[in-house]
XYZ file of N, CA and C in Angstrom:
597
model
N 0.289 44.495 -12.025
C -0.430 45.603 -12.578
C 0.342 46.849 -12.547
N -0.181 47.959 -13.072
C 0.524 49.225 -13.036
C 0.460 49.745 -11.625
N 1.448 50.503 -11.268
C 1.560 51.101 -9.918
C 1.520 52.610 -10.060
N 0.750 53.245 -9.232
C 0.674 54.704 -9.215
C 0.739 55.202 -7.806
N 1.023 56.482 -7.662
C 1.196 57.062 -6.299
C -0.013 58.026 -6.082
N -0.581 57.952 -4.931
C -1.650 58.885 -4.526
C -1.116 59.715 -3.392
N -1.039 61.003 -3.577
C -0.408 61.875 -2.615
C -1.468 62.761 -1.920
N -1.364 62.995 -0.640
C -2.218 63.862 0.101
C -1.434 64.878 0.868
N -2.017 66.093 1.059
C -1.323 67.166 1.763
C -2.050 67.441 3.102
N -1.250 67.422 4.188
C -1.774 67.684 5.486
C -1.625 69.147 5.851
N -2.141 69.527 7.000
C -2.081 70.930 7.428
C -0.659 71.401 7.629
N 0.233 70.486 7.914
C 1.658 70.888 8.127
C 2.365 71.065 6.816
N 1.650 70.980 5.707
C 2.194 71.158 4.364
C 3.126 70.008 3.956
N 3.092 68.909 4.724
C 3.880 67.734 4.326
C 3.098 66.852 3.384
N 3.749 66.358 2.438
C 3.122 65.537 1.421
C 3.338 64.033 1.707
N 2.280 63.255 1.791
C 2.385 61.829 2.020
C 1.890 61.087 0.787
N 2.664 60.134 0.375
C 2.315 59.357 -0.862
C 2.055 57.910 -0.487
N 1.065 57.387 -1.141
C 0.722 55.971 -0.940
C 0.704 55.244 -2.286
N 1.348 54.110 -2.321
C 1.432 53.321 -3.569
C 0.291 52.326 -3.617
N -0.465 52.354 -4.672
C -1.570 51.456 -4.844
C -1.430 50.751 -6.197
N -2.126 49.644 -6.332
C -2.109 48.922 -7.623
C -3.306 49.309 -8.440
N -3.111 49.421 -9.718
C -4.202 49.767 -10.615
C -5.067 48.559 -10.943
N -4.454 47.327 -11.006
C -5.194 46.119 -11.339
C -5.051 45.100 -10.218
N -6.090 44.349 -9.954
C -6.000 43.336 -8.896
C -5.052 42.220 -9.310
N -4.437 41.561 -8.298
C -3.593 40.412 -8.570
C -4.399 39.173 -8.917
N -3.714 38.176 -9.451
C -4.419 36.921 -9.848
C -5.032 36.240 -8.640
N -6.094 35.473 -8.899
C -6.756 34.734 -7.835
C -5.852 33.624 -7.313
N -5.697 33.576 -5.995
C -4.892 32.490 -5.400
C -5.680 31.258 -5.179
N -4.994 30.155 -4.827
C -5.694 28.890 -4.667
C -6.566 28.852 -3.421
N -6.193 29.569 -2.415
C -7.013 29.598 -1.173
C -7.126 31.038 -0.666
N -8.346 31.504 -0.395
C -8.538 32.884 0.054
C -7.935 33.124 1.443
N -7.574 34.384 1.720
C -7.045 34.707 3.038
C -8.136 34.650 4.093
N -7.768 34.326 5.303
C -8.740 34.239 6.396
C -9.234 35.609 6.845
N -8.427 36.644 6.643
C -8.808 37.995 7.074
C -8.445 38.970 5.919
N -9.315 39.096 4.890
C -8.973 39.984 3.763
C -8.984 41.448 4.181
N -8.071 42.231 3.607
C -8.000 43.655 3.895
C -8.930 44.402 2.933
N -9.374 45.570 3.398
C -10.291 46.431 2.633
C -9.522 47.540 1.865
N -8.250 47.672 2.210
C -7.493 48.747 1.541
C -6.397 48.111 0.672
N -5.979 48.794 -0.414
C -4.945 48.237 -1.269
C -3.629 48.178 -0.525
N -2.770 47.211 -0.906
C -1.475 47.035 -0.282
C -0.538 48.201 -0.624
N 0.322 48.510 0.323
C 1.260 49.606 0.067
C 2.556 49.080 -0.619
N 2.730 47.784 -0.673
C 3.896 47.246 -1.346
C 3.502 45.982 -2.123
N 2.940 46.147 -3.293
C 2.525 44.973 -4.071
C 3.710 44.139 -4.505
N 3.492 42.803 -4.590
C 4.540 41.912 -5.038
C 4.687 41.921 -6.527
N 5.843 41.590 -7.021
C 6.088 41.529 -8.440
C 6.243 40.103 -8.995
N 6.340 39.081 -8.045
C 6.471 37.709 -8.424
C 5.130 37.047 -8.545
N 4.966 36.038 -9.406
C 3.675 35.352 -9.563
C 3.319 34.575 -8.294
N 2.025 34.250 -8.180
C 1.534 33.513 -7.025
C 2.141 32.098 -7.064
N 2.310 31.468 -5.861
C 2.953 30.189 -5.763
C 2.051 29.050 -6.288
N 0.731 29.253 -6.253
C -0.189 28.234 -6.752
C -1.105 28.847 -7.814
N -0.596 28.964 -9.034
C -1.464 29.551 -10.085
C -2.671 28.714 -10.394
N -3.689 29.286 -10.862
C -4.980 28.621 -11.115
C -4.854 27.446 -12.057
N -4.068 27.454 -13.154
C -4.021 26.322 -14.029
C -3.545 24.992 -13.398
N -2.800 25.080 -12.246
C -2.297 23.868 -11.614
C -3.375 23.079 -10.877
N -4.430 23.810 -10.467
C -5.493 23.234 -9.654
C -6.218 22.095 -10.366
N -6.649 22.218 -11.606
C -7.301 21.063 -12.275
C -6.415 19.831 -12.392
N -5.082 20.042 -12.614
C -4.154 18.909 -12.629
C -4.084 18.211 -11.285
N -4.040 19.011 -10.234
C -3.983 18.476 -8.883
C -5.256 17.645 -8.564
N -6.402 18.187 -8.958
C -7.684 17.524 -8.691
C -7.721 16.226 -9.480
N -7.265 16.216 -10.708
C -7.260 14.993 -11.520
C -6.351 13.939 -10.904
N -5.215 14.355 -10.398
C -4.302 13.396 -9.742
C -4.937 12.778 -8.505
N -5.604 13.586 -7.712
C -6.267 13.097 -6.506
C -7.353 12.106 -6.869
N -8.132 12.427 -7.884
C -9.209 11.545 -8.326
C -8.697 10.206 -8.865
N -7.584 10.253 -9.595
C -6.945 9.021 -10.122
C -6.483 8.140 -8.971
N -5.861 8.827 -7.962
C -5.366 8.064 -6.809
C -6.525 7.439 -6.057
N -7.605 8.191 -5.895
C -8.771 7.710 -5.153
C -9.412 6.518 -5.872
N -9.512 6.632 -7.200
C -10.075 5.521 -7.998
C -9.190 4.259 -7.900
N -7.909 4.482 -7.968
C -7.012 3.299 -7.865
C -7.096 2.644 -6.527
N -7.180 3.404 -5.457
C -7.268 2.850 -4.109
C -8.611 2.111 -3.957
N -9.675 2.653 -4.504
C -10.996 1.979 -4.403
C -10.942 0.622 -5.143
N -10.289 0.546 -6.291
C -10.225 -0.733 -7.020
C -9.395 -1.748 -6.243
N -8.272 -1.311 -5.643
C -7.475 -2.200 -4.825
C -8.245 -2.687 -3.613
N -9.004 -1.799 -3.015
C -9.794 -2.196 -1.837
C -10.881 -3.186 -2.194
N -11.516 -2.987 -3.327
C -12.594 -3.914 -3.768
C -12.007 -5.276 -4.050
N -10.856 -5.333 -4.694
C -10.217 -6.630 -4.977
C -9.777 -7.309 -3.716
N -9.293 -6.528 -2.781
C -8.834 -7.107 -1.500
C -9.998 -7.740 -0.727
N -11.104 -7.010 -0.674
C -12.250 -7.562 0.068
C -12.761 -8.853 -0.562
N -12.836 -8.877 -1.899
C -13.272 -10.066 -2.590
C -12.284 -11.202 -2.367
N -10.969 -10.945 -2.475
C -9.980 -11.957 -2.273
C -9.991 -12.475 -0.840
N -10.197 -11.586 0.123
C -10.239 -12.005 1.535
C -11.419 -12.927 1.793
N -12.583 -12.577 1.288
C -13.760 -13.391 1.460
C -13.585 -14.772 0.807
N -13.030 -14.756 -0.413
C -12.851 -16.045 -1.128
C -11.827 -16.943 -0.437
N -10.731 -16.310 0.013
C -9.683 -17.153 0.654
C -10.143 -17.734 1.996
N -10.865 -16.907 2.788
C -11.357 -17.434 4.054
C -12.330 -18.588 3.809
N -13.195 -18.399 2.844
C -14.169 -19.480 2.529
C -13.470 -20.738 2.092
N -12.415 -20.622 1.255
C -11.646 -21.814 0.801
C -10.959 -22.489 1.969
N -10.368 -21.684 2.866
C -9.655 -22.220 3.997
C -10.611 -23.002 4.921
N -11.782 -22.391 5.184
C -12.761 -23.083 6.046
C -13.223 -24.377 5.416
N -13.495 -24.341 4.099
C -13.986 -25.561 3.441
C -12.960 -26.657 3.472
N -11.719 -26.361 3.012
C -10.678 -27.405 2.964
C -10.240 -27.807 4.391
N -10.279 -26.911 5.338
C -9.940 -27.289 6.689
C -10.983 -28.258 7.272
N -12.245 -28.032 7.009
C -13.285 -28.955 7.460
C -13.144 -30.321 6.775
N -12.855 -30.338 5.432
C -12.694 -31.555 4.726
C -11.499 -32.311 5.261
N -10.378 -31.631 5.513
C -9.172 -32.273 6.026
C -9.415 -32.879 7.412
N -10.148 -32.201 8.249
C -10.408 -32.722 9.594
C -11.294 -33.951 9.510
N -12.314 -33.930 8.696
C -13.191 -35.094 8.530
C -12.429 -36.269 7.981
N -11.575 -35.989 6.993
C -10.811 -37.099 6.371
C -9.739 -37.617 7.319
N -9.041 -36.720 8.044
C -7.948 -37.109 8.848
C -8.364 -37.732 10.178
N -9.485 -37.379 10.689
C -9.930 -37.897 11.989
C -10.988 -38.994 11.911
N -11.753 -39.003 10.796
C -12.868 -39.938 10.719
C -12.714 -41.007 9.625
N -12.264 -40.602 8.458
C -12.195 -41.576 7.317
C -10.849 -42.251 7.274
N -9.808 -41.450 7.008
C -8.448 -42.014 7.009
C -7.649 -41.443 8.177
N -7.286 -42.244 9.104
C -6.554 -41.787 10.262
C -5.192 -41.239 9.869
N -4.981 -39.984 10.234
C -3.676 -39.340 9.915
C -3.105 -38.779 11.169
N -2.029 -39.385 11.665
C -1.432 -39.008 12.910
C -0.635 -37.700 12.802
N -0.372 -37.256 11.576
C 0.362 -35.993 11.339
C -0.590 -34.780 11.282
N -1.881 -35.021 11.233
C -2.851 -33.930 11.091
C -3.002 -33.218 12.430
N -2.826 -31.856 12.423
C -3.051 -31.020 13.558
C -3.894 -29.822 13.159
N -4.976 -29.575 13.863
C -5.842 -28.472 13.553
C -5.096 -27.140 13.698
N -4.255 -27.080 14.674
C -3.471 -25.844 14.919
C -2.591 -25.466 13.714
N -2.095 -26.482 13.023
C -1.250 -26.234 11.835
C -2.081 -25.642 10.687
N -3.289 -26.125 10.569
C -4.173 -25.563 9.529
C -4.523 -24.140 9.778
N -4.833 -23.808 11.026
C -5.186 -22.436 11.422
C -3.932 -21.519 11.226
N -2.758 -22.002 11.642
C -1.537 -21.243 11.488
C -1.253 -20.945 10.038
N -1.431 -21.937 9.193
C -1.215 -21.740 7.735
C -2.157 -20.679 7.213
N -3.453 -20.733 7.595
C -4.444 -19.784 7.095
C -4.070 -18.353 7.538
N -3.659 -18.184 8.809
C -3.321 -16.828 9.320
C -2.079 -16.286 8.628
N -1.081 -17.141 8.401
C 0.120 -16.658 7.790
C -0.139 -16.328 6.316
N -0.969 -17.123 5.659
C -1.309 -16.814 4.271
C -2.105 -15.482 4.179
N -3.003 -15.232 5.116
C -3.729 -13.983 5.171
C -2.767 -12.801 5.383
N -1.772 -13.034 6.201
C -0.777 -11.972 6.469
C -0.018 -11.579 5.240
N 0.458 -12.574 4.498
C 1.221 -12.274 3.283
C 0.316 -11.693 2.194
N -0.956 -12.091 2.162
C -1.894 -11.549 1.183
C -2.145 -10.038 1.503
N -2.309 -9.733 2.786
C -2.490 -8.316 3.141
C -1.255 -7.491 2.815
N -0.064 -8.096 2.962
C 1.169 -7.384 2.606
C 1.216 -7.094 1.122
N 0.781 -8.077 0.299
C 0.749 -7.893 -1.158
C -0.189 -6.768 -1.569
N -1.357 -6.707 -0.924
C -2.275 -5.632 -1.240
C -1.774 -4.235 -0.711
N -0.976 -4.274 0.365
C -0.340 -3.026 0.792
C 0.600 -2.543 -0.261
N 1.324 -3.463 -0.860
C 2.251 -3.089 -1.969
C 1.432 -2.505 -3.151
N 0.280 -3.077 -3.397
C -0.558 -2.585 -4.499
C -1.052 -1.168 -4.198
N -1.404 -0.891 -2.939
C -1.787 0.472 -2.582
C -0.636 1.458 -2.752
N 0.569 1.059 -2.294
C 1.731 1.933 -2.465
C 2.022 2.161 -3.918
N 1.821 1.195 -4.771
C 2.066 1.339 -6.206
C 1.135 2.422 -6.824
N -0.063 2.517 -6.260
C -1.009 3.583 -6.743
C -0.434 4.974 -6.431
N 0.021 5.177 -5.199
C 0.657 6.402 -4.819
C 1.950 6.656 -5.607
N 2.696 5.595 -5.866
C 3.947 5.722 -6.597
C 3.744 6.178 -8.025
N 2.672 5.706 -8.667
C 2.363 6.091 -10.050
C 1.920 7.538 -10.154
N 1.151 8.009 -9.183
C 0.519 9.312 -9.287
C 1.290 10.448 -8.581
N 2.362 10.088 -7.828
C 3.114 11.119 -7.089
C 4.575 10.953 -7.345
N 5.168 12.070 -7.797
C 6.621 12.065 -8.029
C 7.341 12.404 -6.756
N 7.355 11.437 -5.840
C 7.934 11.648 -4.515
C 8.865 10.474 -4.152
N 10.003 10.815 -3.671
C 11.001 9.776 -3.329
C 10.542 8.834 -2.221
N 9.738 9.381 -1.273
C 9.361 8.562 -0.137
C 8.465 7.396 -0.570
N 7.640 7.596 -1.603
C 6.814 6.528 -2.083
C 7.642 5.418 -2.774
N 8.702 5.845 -3.466
C 9.632 4.872 -4.078
C 10.322 4.035 -3.009
N 10.786 4.679 -1.977
C 11.476 3.928 -0.886
C 10.517 2.989 -0.207
N 9.295 3.445 0.106
C 8.313 2.617 0.804
C 7.928 1.446 -0.081
N 7.769 1.674 -1.393
C 7.365 0.585 -2.316
C 8.421 -0.527 -2.340
N 9.685 -0.158 -2.552
C 10.708 -1.148 -2.655
C 11.001 -1.826 -1.294
N 10.843 -1.096 -0.186
C 11.027 -1.665 1.122
C 9.943 -2.705 1.434
N 8.688 -2.382 1.057
C 7.583 -3.321 1.320
C 7.762 -4.609 0.507
N 8.239 -4.466 -0.747
C 8.494 -5.655 -1.572
C 9.605 -6.486 -0.963
N 10.646 -5.811 -0.442
C 11.747 -6.583 0.177
C 11.304 -7.316 1.425
N 10.371 -6.681 2.211
C 9.860 -7.321 3.398
C 8.974 -8.513 3.094
N 8.542 -8.650 1.887
C 7.780 -9.872 1.480
C 8.728 -10.918 0.917
N 9.613 -10.525 0.038
C 10.491 -11.474 -0.671
C 11.489 -12.100 0.292
N 12.056 -11.309 1.164
C 13.116 -11.820 2.048
C 12.594 -12.924 2.999
N 11.468 -12.746 3.708
C 10.968 -13.873 4.548
C 10.617 -15.098 3.744
N 10.028 -14.911 2.563
C 9.692 -16.069 1.741
C 10.920 -16.871 1.332
N 11.955 -16.155 0.911
C 13.234 -16.815 0.610
C 13.815 -17.510 1.801
N 13.788 -16.869 2.938
C 14.356 -17.520 4.144
C 13.548 -18.754 4.509
N 12.228 -18.709 4.364
C 11.401 -19.898 4.665
C 11.731 -21.034 3.754
N 11.925 -20.775 2.478
C 12.263 -21.848 1.496
C 13.639 -22.481 1.855
N 14.606 -21.652 2.278
C 15.893 -22.185 2.635
C 15.752 -23.058 3.907
N 15.016 -22.598 4.878
C 14.824 -23.397 6.115
C 14.125 -24.686 5.798
N 13.099 -24.635 4.917
C 12.368 -25.886 4.603
C 13.288 -26.866 3.870
N 14.094 -26.349 2.937
C 15.013 -27.197 2.200
C 16.016 -27.888 3.127
N 16.574 -27.115 4.092
C 17.515 -27.705 5.028
C 16.847 -28.732 5.919
N 15.577 -28.428 6.326
C 14.844 -29.374 7.162
C 14.587 -30.690 6.446
N 14.247 -30.610 5.149
C 13.974 -31.816 4.398
C 15.266 -32.657 4.232
N 16.363 -31.960 3.972
C 17.621 -32.689 3.711
C 18.219 -33.278 4.997
N 18.040 -32.581 6.117
C 18.774 -32.997 7.316
C 17.979 -33.950 8.201
N 16.691 -33.704 8.395
C 15.909 -34.479 9.340
C 14.846 -35.375 8.681
N 14.079 -34.799 7.799
C 12.926 -35.597 7.239
C 13.388 -36.708 6.323
N 14.547 -36.569 5.781
C 15.018 -37.637 4.874
C 15.270 -38.962 5.591
N 15.468 -38.935 6.931
C 15.693 -40.182 7.695
C 14.421 -40.968 7.887
N 13.258 -40.309 7.712
C 11.984 -40.988 7.886
C 11.480 -41.469 6.534
N 11.381 -42.780 6.349
C 10.981 -43.297 5.042
C 9.573 -42.923 4.643
N 8.651 -42.872 5.627
C 7.278 -42.480 5.333
C 7.183 -41.026 4.868
N 7.919 -40.162 5.540
C 7.947 -38.744 5.121
C 8.620 -38.590 3.765
N 9.651 -39.378 3.548
C 10.349 -39.309 2.238
C 9.443 -39.742 1.115
N 8.650 -40.762 1.316
C 7.700 -41.214 0.286
C 6.691 -40.126 0.025
N 6.216 -39.498 1.078
C 5.199 -38.420 0.919
C 5.828 -37.244 0.153
N 7.073 -36.898 0.426
C 7.703 -35.805 -0.251
C 7.967 -36.090 -1.702
N 8.176 -37.355 -2.054
C 8.362 -37.701 -3.460
C 7.100 -37.392 -4.280
N 5.929 -37.423 -3.653
C 4.689 -37.157 -4.388
C 4.240 -35.687 -4.249
N 4.501 -35.088 -3.143
C 3.892 -33.746 -2.802
C 4.929 -32.671 -2.502
N 6.135 -32.849 -2.971
C 7.156 -31.843 -2.621
C 6.854 -30.478 -3.273
N 6.332 -30.490 -4.507
C 5.947 -29.274 -5.171
C 4.872 -28.524 -4.393
N 3.869 -29.252 -3.959
C 2.763 -28.677 -3.165
C 3.307 -28.122 -1.843
N 4.292 -28.821 -1.246
C 4.827 -28.331 -0.008
C 5.542 -27.025 -0.154
N 6.359 -26.886 -1.196
C 7.110 -25.631 -1.420
C 6.175 -24.516 -1.840
N 5.155 -24.818 -2.602
C 4.191 -23.817 -2.981
C 3.418 -23.258 -1.770
N 3.043 -24.149 -0.871
C 2.348 -23.715 0.364
C 3.269 -22.908 1.215
N 4.574 -23.235 1.199
C 5.535 -22.486 1.963
C 5.646 -21.032 1.448
N 5.622 -20.920 0.118
C 5.692 -19.576 -0.493
C 4.402 -18.810 -0.179
N 3.276 -19.501 -0.209
C 2.011 -18.825 0.029
C 1.875 -18.285 1.414
N 2.372 -19.024 2.410
C 2.210 -18.563 3.788
C 3.420 -17.748 4.251
N 4.406 -17.569 3.364
C 5.541 -16.689 3.747
C 6.457 -17.295 4.789
Protein backbone atom coordinates (compact mmCIF):
# COMPACT_ATOMS: atom_id res chain seq x y z
CA UNK A 1 0.00 0.00 0.00
CA UNK A 2 0.96 3.65 -0.05
CA UNK A 3 3.28 4.83 2.70
CA UNK A 4 3.03 8.20 4.38
CA UNK A 5 4.80 9.91 7.26
CA UNK A 6 3.07 11.25 10.35
CA UNK A 7 5.18 13.80 12.18
CA UNK A 8 4.75 15.13 15.71
CA UNK A 9 6.48 18.04 17.51
CA UNK A 10 7.58 17.71 21.12
CA UNK A 11 8.28 20.48 23.61
CA UNK A 12 11.98 20.35 22.71
CA UNK A 13 11.02 21.40 19.17
CA UNK A 14 12.29 18.11 17.80
CA UNK A 15 10.26 16.54 15.06
CA UNK A 16 9.56 12.79 15.19
CA UNK A 17 8.20 10.99 12.12
CA UNK A 18 6.44 7.68 12.02
CA UNK A 19 5.87 5.64 8.85
CA UNK A 20 2.46 4.05 8.56
CA UNK A 21 0.69 2.16 5.78
CA UNK A 22 -2.36 3.61 4.12
CA UNK A 23 -3.82 0.17 3.14
CA UNK A 24 -3.77 -3.07 5.10
CA UNK A 25 -1.65 -5.96 3.84
CA UNK A 26 -3.20 -9.10 2.34
CA UNK A 27 -4.70 -11.71 4.65
CA UNK A 28 -2.16 -14.39 5.61
CA UNK A 29 -2.90 -18.09 5.88
CA UNK A 30 -2.68 -18.15 9.67
CA UNK A 31 -3.32 -15.20 12.02
CA UNK A 32 -0.65 -14.05 14.46
CA UNK A 33 -0.91 -15.24 18.05
CA UNK A 34 -0.44 -11.70 19.41
CA UNK A 35 -1.73 -9.07 16.94
CA UNK A 36 -0.55 -5.49 17.40
CA UNK A 37 -2.93 -2.54 17.70
CA UNK A 38 -0.59 -0.02 16.09
CA UNK A 39 0.57 0.11 12.46
CA UNK A 40 4.04 -1.23 11.72
CA UNK A 41 6.87 1.24 11.44
CA UNK A 42 8.55 -0.73 8.64
CA UNK A 43 6.04 -2.38 6.31
CA UNK A 44 7.29 -5.14 4.03
CA UNK A 45 7.32 -4.77 0.26
CA UNK A 46 7.40 -8.51 -0.62
CA UNK A 47 4.22 -10.58 -0.97
CA UNK A 48 3.13 -12.99 1.76
CA UNK A 49 4.66 -16.48 1.68
CA UNK A 50 1.26 -18.21 1.66
CA UNK A 51 -1.11 -16.21 -0.54
CA UNK A 52 -4.80 -16.96 -0.24
CA UNK A 53 -5.28 -18.60 -3.70
CA UNK A 54 -2.91 -21.47 -2.69
CA UNK A 55 -5.11 -22.55 0.21
CA UNK A 56 -7.96 -24.14 -1.85
CA UNK A 57 -5.40 -26.12 -3.86
CA UNK A 58 -3.78 -27.36 -0.66
CA UNK A 59 -7.14 -28.36 0.80
CA UNK A 60 -8.09 -30.22 -2.39
CA UNK A 61 -4.79 -32.13 -2.32
CA UNK A 62 -5.31 -33.12 1.32
CA UNK A 63 -8.86 -34.30 0.56
CA UNK A 64 -7.71 -36.36 -2.43
CA UNK A 65 -4.98 -37.97 -0.32
CA UNK A 66 -7.46 -38.72 2.46
CA UNK A 67 -9.97 -40.28 0.02
CA UNK A 68 -7.25 -42.41 -1.55
CA UNK A 69 -6.06 -43.68 1.82
CA UNK A 70 -9.63 -44.50 2.85
CA UNK A 71 -10.15 -46.57 -0.32
CA UNK A 72 -6.89 -48.45 0.23
CA UNK A 73 -7.81 -49.10 3.86
CA UNK A 74 -11.26 -50.41 2.91
CA UNK A 75 -9.81 -52.79 0.32
CA UNK A 76 -7.17 -53.95 2.80
CA UNK A 77 -9.73 -54.80 5.48
CA UNK A 78 -11.89 -56.70 2.99
CA UNK A 79 -8.87 -58.57 1.60
CA UNK A 80 -7.63 -59.41 5.08
CA UNK A 81 -10.97 -60.82 6.17
CA UNK A 82 -11.36 -62.81 2.95
CA UNK A 83 -7.84 -64.23 3.06
CA UNK A 84 -8.05 -65.27 6.71
CA UNK A 85 -11.38 -66.96 6.06
CA UNK A 86 -9.97 -68.85 3.06
CA UNK A 87 -6.87 -69.94 5.02
CA UNK A 88 -8.96 -71.22 7.93
CA UNK A 89 -11.31 -73.10 5.61
CA UNK A 90 -8.61 -74.78 3.50
CA UNK A 91 -6.44 -75.43 6.55
CA UNK A 92 -9.32 -77.26 8.21
CA UNK A 93 -10.05 -79.24 5.03
CA UNK A 94 -6.36 -80.16 4.64
CA UNK A 95 -6.13 -81.37 8.23
CA UNK A 96 -9.26 -83.50 7.93
CA UNK A 97 -8.07 -84.96 4.62
CA UNK A 98 -4.47 -85.49 5.70
CA UNK A 99 -5.11 -86.91 9.15
CA UNK A 100 -8.47 -88.70 8.79
CA UNK A 101 -9.32 -89.53 5.16
CA UNK A 102 -6.04 -89.89 3.26
CA UNK A 103 -3.01 -90.32 5.48
CA UNK A 104 -0.33 -87.82 4.48
CA UNK A 105 2.96 -88.08 6.32
CA UNK A 106 4.18 -84.81 4.83
CA UNK A 107 1.33 -82.76 6.29
CA UNK A 108 2.33 -80.45 9.15
CA UNK A 109 -0.06 -77.98 10.75
CA UNK A 110 2.85 -75.69 11.54
CA UNK A 111 3.64 -75.38 7.84
CA UNK A 112 0.08 -74.30 7.08
CA UNK A 113 0.18 -71.64 9.79
CA UNK A 114 3.61 -70.43 8.65
CA UNK A 115 2.38 -70.13 5.06
CA UNK A 116 -0.66 -68.10 6.17
CA UNK A 117 1.43 -65.71 8.29
CA UNK A 118 3.99 -65.14 5.55
CA UNK A 119 1.26 -64.57 2.98
CA UNK A 120 -0.37 -62.03 5.30
CA UNK A 121 2.98 -60.31 5.71
CA UNK A 122 3.55 -59.89 1.98
CA UNK A 123 -0.07 -58.77 1.51
CA UNK A 124 0.38 -56.04 4.13
CA UNK A 125 3.59 -54.98 2.37
CA UNK A 126 1.69 -54.68 -0.92
CA UNK A 127 -0.96 -52.47 0.68
CA UNK A 128 1.79 -50.36 2.25
CA UNK A 129 3.07 -49.78 -1.29
CA UNK A 130 -0.47 -48.80 -2.31
CA UNK A 131 -0.60 -46.23 0.51
CA UNK A 132 2.76 -44.80 -0.52
CA UNK A 133 1.56 -44.55 -4.11
CA UNK A 134 -1.29 -42.30 -2.93
CA UNK A 135 1.19 -39.91 -1.29
CA UNK A 136 3.45 -40.19 -4.35
CA UNK A 137 0.67 -39.10 -6.73
CA UNK A 138 -0.48 -36.14 -4.64
CA UNK A 139 2.87 -34.81 -3.37
CA UNK A 140 5.79 -33.64 -5.46
CA UNK A 141 8.35 -34.77 -2.92
CA UNK A 142 11.49 -36.83 -3.48
CA UNK A 143 11.17 -38.70 -0.20
CA UNK A 144 7.91 -40.35 -1.32
CA UNK A 145 9.58 -41.47 -4.56
CA UNK A 146 12.46 -43.02 -2.63
CA UNK A 147 10.14 -44.73 -0.14
CA UNK A 148 7.90 -46.09 -2.91
CA UNK A 149 10.70 -47.67 -4.93
CA UNK A 150 12.44 -48.96 -1.79
CA UNK A 151 9.25 -50.65 -0.56
CA UNK A 152 8.76 -52.30 -3.96
CA UNK A 153 12.36 -53.51 -3.89
CA UNK A 154 11.87 -54.97 -0.40
CA UNK A 155 9.01 -57.07 -1.79
CA UNK A 156 10.50 -58.15 -5.11
CA UNK A 157 13.96 -59.03 -3.79
CA UNK A 158 12.85 -61.59 -1.13
CA UNK A 159 10.38 -63.17 -3.57
CA UNK A 160 13.11 -63.60 -6.17
CA UNK A 161 15.50 -65.03 -3.57
CA UNK A 162 12.84 -67.48 -2.41
CA UNK A 163 12.26 -68.73 -5.95
CA UNK A 164 15.98 -69.25 -6.47
CA UNK A 165 16.29 -71.18 -3.20
CA UNK A 166 13.27 -73.32 -4.06
CA UNK A 167 14.63 -74.08 -7.53
CA UNK A 168 18.00 -75.13 -6.10
CA UNK A 169 16.29 -77.26 -3.44
CA UNK A 170 14.21 -79.06 -6.06
CA UNK A 171 17.20 -79.73 -8.30
CA UNK A 172 19.67 -80.77 -5.61
CA UNK A 173 17.74 -82.71 -2.94
CA UNK A 174 14.11 -83.36 -3.84
CA UNK A 175 14.95 -84.84 -7.22
CA UNK A 176 16.47 -87.89 -5.48
CA UNK A 177 13.09 -88.82 -3.96
CA UNK A 178 10.89 -90.45 -6.58
CA UNK A 179 7.67 -89.76 -4.62
CA UNK A 180 8.47 -86.06 -4.37
CA UNK A 181 9.48 -85.98 -8.02
CA UNK A 182 6.15 -87.45 -9.08
CA UNK A 183 4.33 -84.89 -6.97
CA UNK A 184 6.37 -82.04 -8.48
CA UNK A 185 5.51 -83.22 -11.98
CA UNK A 186 1.85 -82.53 -11.22
CA UNK A 187 1.98 -79.57 -8.84
CA UNK A 188 5.19 -77.68 -9.61
CA UNK A 189 3.28 -74.62 -10.86
CA UNK A 190 1.20 -74.53 -7.68
CA UNK A 191 4.37 -74.86 -5.61
CA UNK A 192 6.06 -71.89 -7.27
CA UNK A 193 2.92 -69.78 -7.10
CA UNK A 194 2.56 -70.45 -3.38
CA UNK A 195 6.22 -69.52 -2.96
CA UNK A 196 5.58 -66.18 -4.64
CA UNK A 197 2.46 -65.62 -2.55
CA UNK A 198 4.19 -66.13 0.78
CA UNK A 199 7.33 -64.27 -0.24
